[in-house]
XYZ file of C-alpha atoms in Angstrom:
111
model
C 95.660 106.040 92.585
C 91.640 108.189 92.323
C 91.793 109.058 96.220
C 95.324 109.647 95.396
C 94.811 112.566 93.015
C 92.192 114.127 94.784
C 93.636 113.555 98.509
C 96.744 115.754 96.648
C 94.383 118.494 94.238
C 92.776 118.880 97.860
C 95.813 120.008 99.732
C 97.106 122.025 97.140
C 93.242 124.042 96.621
C 93.926 124.124 100.514
C 97.466 125.712 100.132
C 100.415 124.124 100.566
C 102.193 126.862 103.003
C 99.253 125.174 105.183
C 100.108 121.351 105.060
C 101.965 119.858 108.083
C 105.158 118.306 106.316
C 104.150 114.126 108.075
C 101.053 115.303 105.799
C 103.322 116.314 103.287
C 105.113 113.588 103.729
C 102.027 110.806 103.649
C 101.021 112.119 100.140
C 104.894 111.215 98.779
C 104.204 107.896 99.821
C 101.388 107.449 98.412
C 102.491 108.385 95.076
C 105.883 106.374 96.219
C 104.104 103.645 95.966
C 102.396 104.277 93.181
C 104.723 105.047 91.327
C 106.963 101.714 91.635
C 106.050 99.279 89.496
C 105.062 102.766 87.064
C 107.544 101.474 83.745
C 106.442 104.999 81.707
C 110.131 107.351 81.221
C 110.427 109.859 82.575
C 109.204 107.718 86.391
C 111.602 106.688 87.602
C 112.681 110.984 87.749
C 109.663 111.284 89.135
C 110.243 109.177 92.439
C 113.799 110.606 92.871
C 112.796 113.788 93.699
C 109.615 113.106 95.686
C 112.255 110.713 97.698
C 114.425 114.324 97.582
C 111.006 115.643 98.687
C 110.436 114.140 101.170
C 114.327 114.036 103.085
C 113.825 117.589 102.768
C 109.735 117.962 104.436
C 111.209 115.410 107.082
C 114.061 117.410 107.980
C 114.229 118.992 111.276
C 115.534 122.545 109.649
C 113.853 121.744 105.469
C 115.437 124.257 103.223
C 112.603 125.902 101.474
C 114.606 127.339 98.292
C 115.152 123.232 97.562
C 111.790 122.207 98.104
C 110.624 124.982 95.604
C 112.709 123.353 92.701
C 112.164 120.560 94.083
C 107.870 120.706 93.877
C 108.736 123.494 90.343
C 111.475 119.809 88.654
C 108.741 117.524 90.221
C 105.713 119.647 87.997
C 107.183 120.034 84.708
C 107.894 116.542 85.128
C 104.957 115.641 85.697
C 103.926 117.605 83.184
C 105.752 115.521 80.395
C 104.581 112.361 81.848
C 100.712 112.717 81.763
C 99.994 112.891 78.419
C 101.392 108.186 78.315
C 98.967 107.778 81.150
C 95.527 106.457 79.105
C 94.142 106.641 82.744
C 94.791 109.474 84.603
C 96.151 111.698 81.381
C 94.169 115.269 82.395
C 94.909 113.832 86.514
C 98.513 114.976 85.465
C 97.717 117.341 83.894
C 96.301 119.054 86.277
C 98.418 117.659 88.816
C 101.600 118.578 87.040
C 100.417 122.702 87.104
C 99.574 122.298 90.785
C 103.542 121.880 91.274
C 104.356 123.825 88.498
C 102.212 126.858 90.517
C 103.259 125.764 93.819
C 107.094 125.824 92.880
C 106.549 129.643 90.777
C 104.930 130.583 94.092
C 107.388 128.952 96.953
C 110.526 130.388 94.778
C 108.714 134.007 94.775
C 108.061 134.198 97.527
C 111.934 133.347 99.279
C 112.933 136.175 96.246
């Protein structure tokens, strides 16, 4: 799980607008795999949002507003689930904040 955190946070630090869709899809697939066996309230919703985000990024014409909304929703969901993740609470909190910031930044750019 630590590698997923590092790769994801590094991607956000570099700027998500610079991430190639294939690289983003690879990160999303890693997270989908990691969440497959997680039985914590909220995990299924995160998995659904990850699948929706992956489909948008795999699309020939992704909807920027939809992507921003999904990323923001993921940020909220990850932040809410973080306190229940004993070993990764701090990392999930940071990831949730990065997702929320990215979602709101993308949303601001759309306006």
